[in-house]
Tab-separated table of C-alpha atoms in Angstrom:
chain	number	residue	atom	x	y	z
A	1	MET	CA	-17.560	4.747	-65.171
A	2	GLY	CA	-20.238	6.308	-62.970
A	3	THR	CA	-19.886	9.620	-61.251
A	4	ILE	CA	-19.267	9.955	-57.507
A	5	SER	CA	-21.684	12.168	-55.645
A	6	ARG	CA	-20.437	15.144	-53.699
A	7	THR	CA	-21.667	13.563	-50.448
A	8	THR	CA	-19.810	10.308	-51.134
A	9	LEU	CA	-16.635	12.173	-52.055
A	10	THR	CA	-16.795	14.271	-48.900
A	11	CYS	CA	-17.209	11.119	-46.818
A	12	MET	CA	-14.260	9.437	-48.519
A	13	VAL	CA	-12.035	12.467	-47.945
A	14	GLY	CA	-13.089	12.622	-44.320
A	15	CYS	CA	-12.311	8.940	-43.755
A	16	LEU	CA	-8.909	9.285	-45.419
A	17	ALA	CA	-8.107	12.322	-43.278
A	18	ALA	CA	-9.043	10.402	-40.155
A	19	VAL	CA	-6.546	7.690	-41.092
A	20	LEU	CA	-3.707	9.944	-42.195
A	21	CYS	CA	-4.262	12.735	-39.662
A	22	PRO	CA	-5.610	11.281	-36.412
A	23	PRO	CA	-6.861	13.625	-33.686
A	24	SER	CA	-4.239	15.553	-31.757
A	25	THR	CA	-4.898	13.535	-28.635
A	26	ASN	CA	-4.045	10.360	-30.515
A	27	ARG	CA	-0.895	11.971	-31.865
A	28	ALA	CA	0.099	12.890	-28.322
A	29	HIS	CA	-0.474	9.355	-27.095
A	30	ALA	CA	1.543	7.936	-29.968
A	31	GLU	CA	4.414	10.314	-29.304
A	32	PRO	CA	7.565	8.493	-28.150
A	33	VAL	CA	7.841	8.549	-24.373
A	34	ALA	CA	11.177	10.371	-24.292
A	35	ASP	CA	9.924	13.059	-26.680
A	36	PHE	CA	6.776	13.531	-24.625
A	37	TYR	CA	8.563	13.978	-21.296
A	38	ARG	CA	11.520	16.019	-22.535
A	39	GLY	CA	11.275	19.569	-21.176
A	40	ARG	CA	8.175	18.788	-19.107
A	41	SER	CA	7.584	18.422	-15.402
A	42	VAL	CA	5.705	15.639	-13.624
A	43	THR	CA	3.686	16.362	-10.494
A	44	LEU	CA	3.888	13.746	-7.757
A	45	VAL	CA	0.807	14.199	-5.574
A	46	ILE	CA	1.372	12.980	-2.003
A	47	GLY	CA	-1.905	12.231	-0.272
A	48	TYR	CA	-0.728	13.266	3.191
A	49	SER	CA	0.668	16.350	4.861
A	50	ALA	CA	4.355	17.175	5.066
A	51	GLY	CA	6.497	15.452	7.665
A	52	GLY	CA	4.973	11.971	7.748
A	53	GLY	CA	6.104	8.659	6.321
A	54	TYR	CA	4.295	8.999	3.007
A	55	ASP	CA	5.778	12.465	2.562
A	56	ALA	CA	9.291	11.223	3.321
A	57	TYR	CA	9.110	8.379	0.796
A	58	GLY	CA	7.370	10.527	-1.800
A	59	ARG	CA	9.919	13.324	-1.652
A	60	VAL	CA	12.913	10.996	-1.788
A	61	LEU	CA	11.464	9.462	-4.938
A	62	ALA	CA	10.686	12.902	-6.368
A	63	ARG	CA	14.341	13.887	-6.069
A	64	HIS	CA	15.574	10.877	-8.066
A	65	LEU	CA	12.762	9.545	-10.252
A	66	GLY	CA	13.138	12.054	-13.097
A	67	ARG	CA	16.619	10.823	-13.998
A	68	HIS	CA	15.173	7.428	-14.872
A	69	ILE	CA	12.132	8.515	-16.883
A	70	PRO	CA	12.875	8.805	-20.628
A	71	GLY	CA	13.264	12.496	-21.431
A	72	ASN	CA	14.282	13.264	-17.814
A	73	PRO	CA	11.355	15.441	-16.725
A	74	ALA	CA	11.535	17.441	-13.511
A	75	ILE	CA	9.505	15.921	-10.662
A	76	VAL	CA	7.547	18.318	-8.452
A	77	ALA	CA	6.184	16.947	-5.162
A	78	GLN	CA	2.835	18.367	-4.057
A	79	ASN	CA	1.087	17.502	-0.797
A	80	MET	CA	-2.686	17.049	-1.041
A	81	PRO	CA	-3.839	15.825	2.383
A	82	GLY	CA	-7.425	15.177	3.321
A	83	ALA	CA	-9.588	12.312	4.594
A	84	GLY	CA	-6.778	9.774	4.795
A	85	SER	CA	-5.645	10.669	1.239
A	86	LEU	CA	-9.184	10.213	-0.116
A	87	ARG	CA	-9.017	13.744	-1.498
A	88	SER	CA	-5.884	12.997	-3.509
A	89	ALA	CA	-7.292	9.714	-4.863
A	90	ASN	CA	-10.460	11.435	-6.046
A	91	TYR	CA	-8.351	14.142	-7.687
A	92	LEU	CA	-6.090	11.665	-9.464
A	93	TYR	CA	-9.048	9.641	-10.685
A	94	ASN	CA	-11.392	12.421	-11.798
A	95	VAL	CA	-9.456	15.669	-12.325
A	96	ALA	CA	-5.751	15.114	-12.979
A	97	PRO	CA	-4.472	14.940	-16.572
A	98	LYS	CA	-4.419	11.377	-17.839
A	99	ASP	CA	-1.258	11.773	-19.897
A	100	GLY	CA	1.484	10.736	-17.456
A	101	THR	CA	2.283	14.237	-16.179
A	102	VAL	CA	0.578	13.622	-12.822
A	103	ILE	CA	1.139	10.606	-10.601
A	104	GLY	CA	0.440	10.065	-6.932
A	105	MET	CA	1.313	8.283	-3.710
A	106	ILE	CA	-1.975	7.422	-2.003
A	107	GLY	CA	-3.041	5.679	1.175
A	108	ARG	CA	-2.865	1.919	1.376
A	109	ASN	CA	-6.405	1.801	2.810
A	110	LEU	CA	-8.087	3.404	-0.210
A	111	PRO	CA	-8.957	0.164	-2.060
A	112	TYR	CA	-10.591	-1.097	1.137
A	113	PHE	CA	-12.565	2.148	1.427
A	114	ALA	CA	-13.893	1.517	-2.080
A	115	LEU	CA	-14.754	-2.092	-1.258
A	116	VAL	CA	-16.878	-1.120	1.762
A	117	GLN	CA	-18.296	1.911	-0.082
A	118	GLU	CA	-16.952	4.423	2.373
A	119	GLY	CA	-18.541	7.845	2.026
A	120	GLY	CA	-16.704	10.181	-0.339
A	121	VAL	CA	-15.158	7.474	-2.537
A	122	LEU	CA	-15.270	8.643	-6.152
A	123	TYR	CA	-12.889	6.142	-7.746
A	124	ASP	CA	-12.596	2.513	-8.817
A	125	PRO	CA	-9.223	1.292	-7.498
A	126	VAL	CA	-8.954	-1.407	-10.164
A	127	ARG	CA	-8.791	1.246	-12.885
A	128	PHE	CA	-5.769	3.076	-11.449
A	129	ALA	CA	-2.445	2.294	-13.114
A	130	TRP	CA	-0.480	0.879	-10.179
A	131	LEU	CA	3.200	1.812	-10.474
A	132	GLY	CA	4.802	0.260	-7.376
A	133	SER	CA	5.551	0.812	-3.720
A	134	PRO	CA	8.953	1.733	-2.246
A	135	GLU	CA	8.180	0.130	1.085
A	136	LEU	CA	6.487	-2.995	2.351
A	137	THR	CA	6.548	-3.264	6.070
A	138	ASN	CA	5.099	-6.203	7.955
A	139	ARG	CA	2.638	-6.171	10.803
A	140	VAL	CA	3.702	-8.598	13.482
A	141	CYS	CA	2.614	-9.635	16.938
A	142	ILE	CA	5.445	-9.853	19.458
A	143	ALA	CA	5.861	-11.195	22.959
A	144	ALA	CA	8.342	-10.003	25.574
A	145	ASP	CA	11.005	-12.506	26.586
A	146	ARG	CA	9.394	-12.910	30.029
A	147	SER	CA	6.066	-14.054	28.526
A	148	PRO	CA	5.084	-17.742	28.689
A	149	VAL	CA	4.062	-17.398	25.036
A	150	LYS	CA	7.184	-18.474	23.145
A	151	LYS	CA	5.723	-19.148	19.713
A	152	ALA	CA	2.524	-18.500	17.780
A	153	ALA	CA	1.036	-21.928	18.486
A	154	ASP	CA	1.251	-21.190	22.231
A	155	LEU	CA	-1.477	-18.555	21.793
A	156	PHE	CA	-4.066	-21.320	21.549
A	157	GLU	CA	-3.087	-22.556	25.026
A	158	ARG	CA	-1.619	-19.563	26.876
A	159	GLU	CA	-2.767	-15.988	27.292
A	160	LEU	CA	-0.769	-13.011	26.040
A	161	ILE	CA	-1.571	-9.635	27.567
A	162	VAL	CA	-1.262	-6.996	24.831
A	163	GLY	CA	-1.714	-3.234	24.781
A	164	GLY	CA	-4.176	-1.358	22.582
A	165	ALA	CA	-4.978	2.227	21.649
A	166	GLY	CA	-8.721	2.065	21.092
A	167	ALA	CA	-11.189	1.141	18.373
A	168	GLY	CA	-9.814	1.480	14.857
A	169	SER	CA	-6.131	1.363	15.775
A	170	ALA	CA	-4.248	-1.581	14.274
A	171	ILE	CA	-2.592	-2.428	17.577
A	172	SER	CA	-6.098	-3.072	18.944
A	173	THR	CA	-7.887	-4.511	15.915
A	174	THR	CA	-5.233	-7.139	15.148
A	175	PRO	CA	-5.440	-9.080	18.434
A	176	LEU	CA	-9.196	-8.469	18.607
A	177	LEU	CA	-9.799	-9.995	15.174
A	178	LEU	CA	-7.425	-12.935	15.566
A	179	GLY	CA	-8.777	-13.759	18.990
A	180	ARG	CA	-12.360	-13.853	17.806
A	181	LEU	CA	-11.692	-15.433	14.409
A	182	LEU	CA	-9.024	-18.029	15.193
A	183	GLY	CA	-9.359	-18.464	18.946
A	184	MET	CA	-5.944	-17.056	19.886
A	185	LYS	CA	-5.811	-16.104	23.562
A	186	PHE	CA	-5.073	-12.392	23.486
A	187	LYS	CA	-6.049	-10.310	26.512
A	188	LEU	CA	-6.354	-6.759	25.197
A	189	ILE	CA	-5.683	-3.887	27.587
A	190	GLU	CA	-6.922	-0.621	26.083
A	191	GLY	CA	-6.116	2.922	27.160
A	192	PHE	CA	-2.635	3.419	25.721
A	193	THR	CA	-2.172	6.528	23.591
A	194	GLY	CA	-0.315	4.708	20.820
A	195	PRO	CA	2.457	2.240	19.969
A	196	ASN	CA	5.179	4.120	21.872
A	197	ALA	CA	3.037	4.122	25.001
A	198	VAL	CA	2.489	0.371	24.648
A	199	MET	CA	6.236	-0.185	24.396
A	200	LEU	CA	6.700	1.803	27.587
A	201	GLY	CA	4.015	-0.413	29.093
A	202	ILE	CA	6.077	-3.466	28.161
A	203	ASP	CA	9.121	-1.881	29.798
A	204	ARG	CA	7.090	-1.318	32.977
A	205	GLY	CA	5.611	-4.823	32.958
A	206	GLU	CA	2.044	-3.620	32.392
A	207	VAL	CA	1.619	-5.730	29.251
A	208	ASP	CA	3.644	-8.521	27.659
A	209	GLY	CA	3.230	-7.848	23.968
A	210	PHE	CA	1.530	-5.992	21.164
A	211	CYS	CA	0.898	-6.010	17.410
A	212	GLN	CA	2.645	-3.380	15.303
A	213	THR	CA	4.673	-2.927	12.119
A	214	VAL	CA	8.253	-4.127	12.158
A	215	THR	CA	9.454	-0.769	10.823
A	216	SER	CA	7.836	1.231	13.627
A	217	MET	CA	9.163	-1.163	16.229
A	218	ARG	CA	12.702	-1.050	14.875
A	219	ASN	CA	12.674	2.736	14.795
A	220	ALA	CA	11.257	3.104	18.307
A	221	ARG	CA	13.155	0.267	19.949
A	222	PRO	CA	16.317	-0.579	17.972
A	223	GLY	CA	17.677	-3.996	18.905
A	224	TRP	CA	14.593	-5.224	20.716
A	225	ILE	CA	14.014	-8.113	18.337
A	226	GLU	CA	17.671	-8.794	17.569
A	227	SER	CA	18.596	-9.009	21.262
A	228	GLY	CA	15.719	-11.349	22.072
A	229	LYS	CA	13.955	-8.878	24.359
A	230	ALA	CA	10.950	-9.256	22.041
A	231	ARG	CA	10.063	-12.307	19.964
A	232	VAL	CA	8.162	-12.148	16.683
A	233	LEU	CA	5.337	-14.676	16.940
A	234	PHE	CA	3.920	-14.246	13.421
A	235	ASN	CA	3.212	-11.710	10.718
A	236	VAL	CA	-0.203	-11.037	9.185
A	237	GLU	CA	0.762	-11.045	5.482
A	238	ARG	CA	0.725	-14.059	3.169
A	239	GLN	CA	4.495	-14.523	3.049
A	240	PRO	CA	6.302	-15.455	6.297
A	241	LEU	CA	9.227	-13.431	7.622
A	242	ALA	CA	12.135	-15.768	7.051
A	243	GLU	CA	14.583	-13.442	8.820
A	244	TYR	CA	12.783	-14.004	12.126
A	245	GLY	CA	11.903	-17.655	11.622
A	246	ALA	CA	8.275	-16.793	12.336
A	247	PRO	CA	5.244	-18.177	10.501
A	248	THR	CA	2.552	-16.206	8.738
A	249	ILE	CA	-0.846	-16.049	10.405
A	250	PHE	CA	-2.223	-17.722	7.275
A	251	ASP	CA	-0.630	-20.952	8.548
A	252	PHE	CA	-3.261	-20.962	11.297
A	253	THR	CA	-6.358	-20.427	9.158
A	254	LYS	CA	-8.420	-23.586	8.781
A	255	THR	CA	-11.307	-22.543	6.530
A	256	GLU	CA	-11.702	-20.536	3.336
A	257	GLU	CA	-13.779	-17.988	5.255
A	258	GLN	CA	-10.956	-17.484	7.761
A	259	ARG	CA	-8.431	-17.125	4.952
A	260	ARG	CA	-10.543	-14.550	3.110
A	261	ILE	CA	-11.134	-12.532	6.276
A	262	VAL	CA	-7.434	-12.478	7.164
A	263	ALA	CA	-6.586	-11.606	3.556
A	264	LEU	CA	-9.073	-8.744	3.663
A	265	TYR	CA	-7.664	-7.479	6.929
A	266	SER	CA	-4.049	-7.668	5.769
A	267	SER	CA	-4.723	-6.213	2.305
A	268	SER	CA	-3.887	-2.648	3.272
A	269	ILE	CA	-0.485	-3.418	4.786
A	270	GLU	CA	0.427	-5.532	1.727
A	271	LEU	CA	0.004	-2.492	-0.531
A	272	GLY	CA	2.818	-0.624	1.203
A	273	ARG	CA	2.902	3.050	0.157
A	274	PRO	CA	1.413	2.688	-3.319
A	275	MET	CA	2.105	4.941	-6.274
A	276	VAL	CA	-0.462	5.253	-9.064
A	277	ALA	CA	-1.143	7.019	-12.330
A	278	PRO	CA	-4.665	8.105	-13.296
A	279	PRO	CA	-6.796	5.670	-15.293
A	280	GLY	CA	-6.425	6.263	-19.001
A	281	THR	CA	-2.713	7.082	-18.853
A	282	PRO	CA	-1.160	5.727	-22.079
A	283	PRO	CA	0.202	2.207	-21.522
A	284	ASP	CA	3.687	3.026	-22.858
A	285	ARG	CA	4.033	5.836	-20.320
A	286	VAL	CA	2.735	3.632	-17.526
A	287	GLU	CA	5.364	1.042	-18.433
A	288	ALA	CA	8.069	3.739	-18.584
A	289	LEU	CA	7.016	5.043	-15.157
A	290	ARG	CA	7.098	1.529	-13.708
A	291	ARG	CA	10.591	0.909	-15.070
A	292	ALA	CA	11.737	4.308	-13.824
A	293	PHE	CA	10.363	3.539	-10.367
A	294	HIS	CA	12.410	0.342	-10.132
A	295	ALA	CA	15.519	2.054	-11.483
A	296	ALA	CA	15.151	4.878	-8.965
A	297	ILE	CA	14.855	2.428	-6.066
A	298	ASP	CA	18.084	0.764	-7.243
A	299	ASP	CA	19.806	4.152	-7.582
A	300	LYS	CA	22.768	4.399	-5.206
A	301	GLU	CA	22.074	8.066	-4.517
A	302	LEU	CA	18.463	7.394	-3.549
A	303	ARG	CA	19.478	4.479	-1.348
A	304	ALA	CA	22.095	6.576	0.415
A	305	GLU	CA	19.548	9.308	1.080
A	306	ALA	CA	16.969	6.788	2.305
A	307	GLU	CA	19.518	5.264	4.669
A	308	LYS	CA	20.280	8.676	6.178
A	309	GLN	CA	16.565	9.180	6.784
A	310	LYS	CA	16.160	5.629	8.128
A	311	LEU	CA	13.693	4.784	5.382
A	312	GLU	CA	13.603	1.070	4.658
A	313	LEU	CA	13.234	0.122	1.002
A	314	SER	CA	11.313	-2.996	0.051
A	315	VAL	CA	9.818	-2.869	-3.426
A	316	VAL	CA	6.372	-4.072	-4.462
A	317	ASP	CA	6.022	-3.871	-8.237
A	318	GLY	CA	3.036	-2.418	-10.052
A	319	ASP	CA	1.722	-5.708	-11.407
A	320	GLN	CA	1.722	-7.178	-7.925
A	321	LEU	CA	-0.163	-4.185	-6.530
A	322	ALA	CA	-2.724	-4.458	-9.335
A	323	THR	CA	-3.231	-8.166	-8.592
A	324	LEU	CA	-3.688	-7.522	-4.874
A	325	VAL	CA	-6.251	-4.810	-5.570
A	326	LYS	CA	-8.211	-6.976	-8.015
A	327	ASP	CA	-8.265	-9.810	-5.489
A	328	LEU	CA	-9.428	-7.459	-2.750
A	329	MET	CA	-12.259	-6.055	-4.859
A	330	THR	CA	-13.648	-9.557	-5.486
A	331	THR	CA	-14.169	-10.130	-1.755
A	332	PRO	CA	-17.776	-11.298	-1.241
A	333	PRO	CA	-20.027	-8.926	0.759
A	334	ASP	CA	-20.658	-11.569	3.421
A	335	ILE	CA	-16.907	-11.782	4.124
A	336	VAL	CA	-16.713	-7.998	4.480
A	337	LYS	CA	-19.650	-7.972	6.882
A	338	ARG	CA	-18.234	-10.871	8.883
A	339	MET	CA	-14.927	-9.040	9.361
A	340	GLN	CA	-16.676	-5.822	10.318
A	341	ASP	CA	-18.735	-7.692	12.883
A	342	LEU	CA	-15.619	-9.311	14.331
A	343	LEU	CA	-13.994	-5.895	14.752
A	344	LYS	CA	-16.876	-4.291	16.642
A	345	PRO	CA	-15.840	-3.270	20.175
């Protein structure tokens, strides 16, 4: 039998050690989820300042999520506002530990910012681990009961005077886009300071409708829709709002270009208030965080707290968020440019 050289023997020992004793990082990733999280804390980065909607949802989840994560870690909420939550997204993507100890609630517009290559974007939204959203509101266009516009189809024959709050605001861009793209007869009156001012304008008879989220409308004017004072004409997401018997705007798109433009425009609202983990987070921890998110939303204590704060819960799961983001990021450049052109004042 021949002799084995010292170099060969050293190589063999090294290879065996690599198999039997993998690097510490691999050991950590292979550690059972419950063992990993036990005794630790998880930071929930909220991409907006205290007091807003994202903060409210984020902190309610922070108070209940830990009970449903294996190992029951403490959850610490941390606000990281800046540039529409761009700062927090860049942090989560590039700086935060990628081991499941840091997660975040970021702005729904961030995938769109990446698509159009907005300045300051240092992340690829597809690579985030999307965990879920606790809320999915719907953007609708409504008409006051006095308006001759009784249903969405009427907008192709009759004019609806709606209020706006200037370039970039959704209450202005929605009727502007749909008027130019689909030919709906919106007459946009600018100069209102925001949605509440538009609703006062409806009360005073200055305008007959506007486009806003259902949640905001319910909070500002409880009973408006239920009493018939305002009618929901349509919503801008893919799925229609069965509770109001209103169609989705997608029912009125006639070409693939129109569908892609509307899908691009509605993509942000469909993401709700998304929660993510940094790219590279071990898959078993991502799955545990996703399951914990759903369990927390179903938690009676969380639901009771959300009800007291008038926070509506409507879950979007992580897989669905990931699919929406992937679809968004495949939008052809000519569709992006076409939408941007349609939205120019």
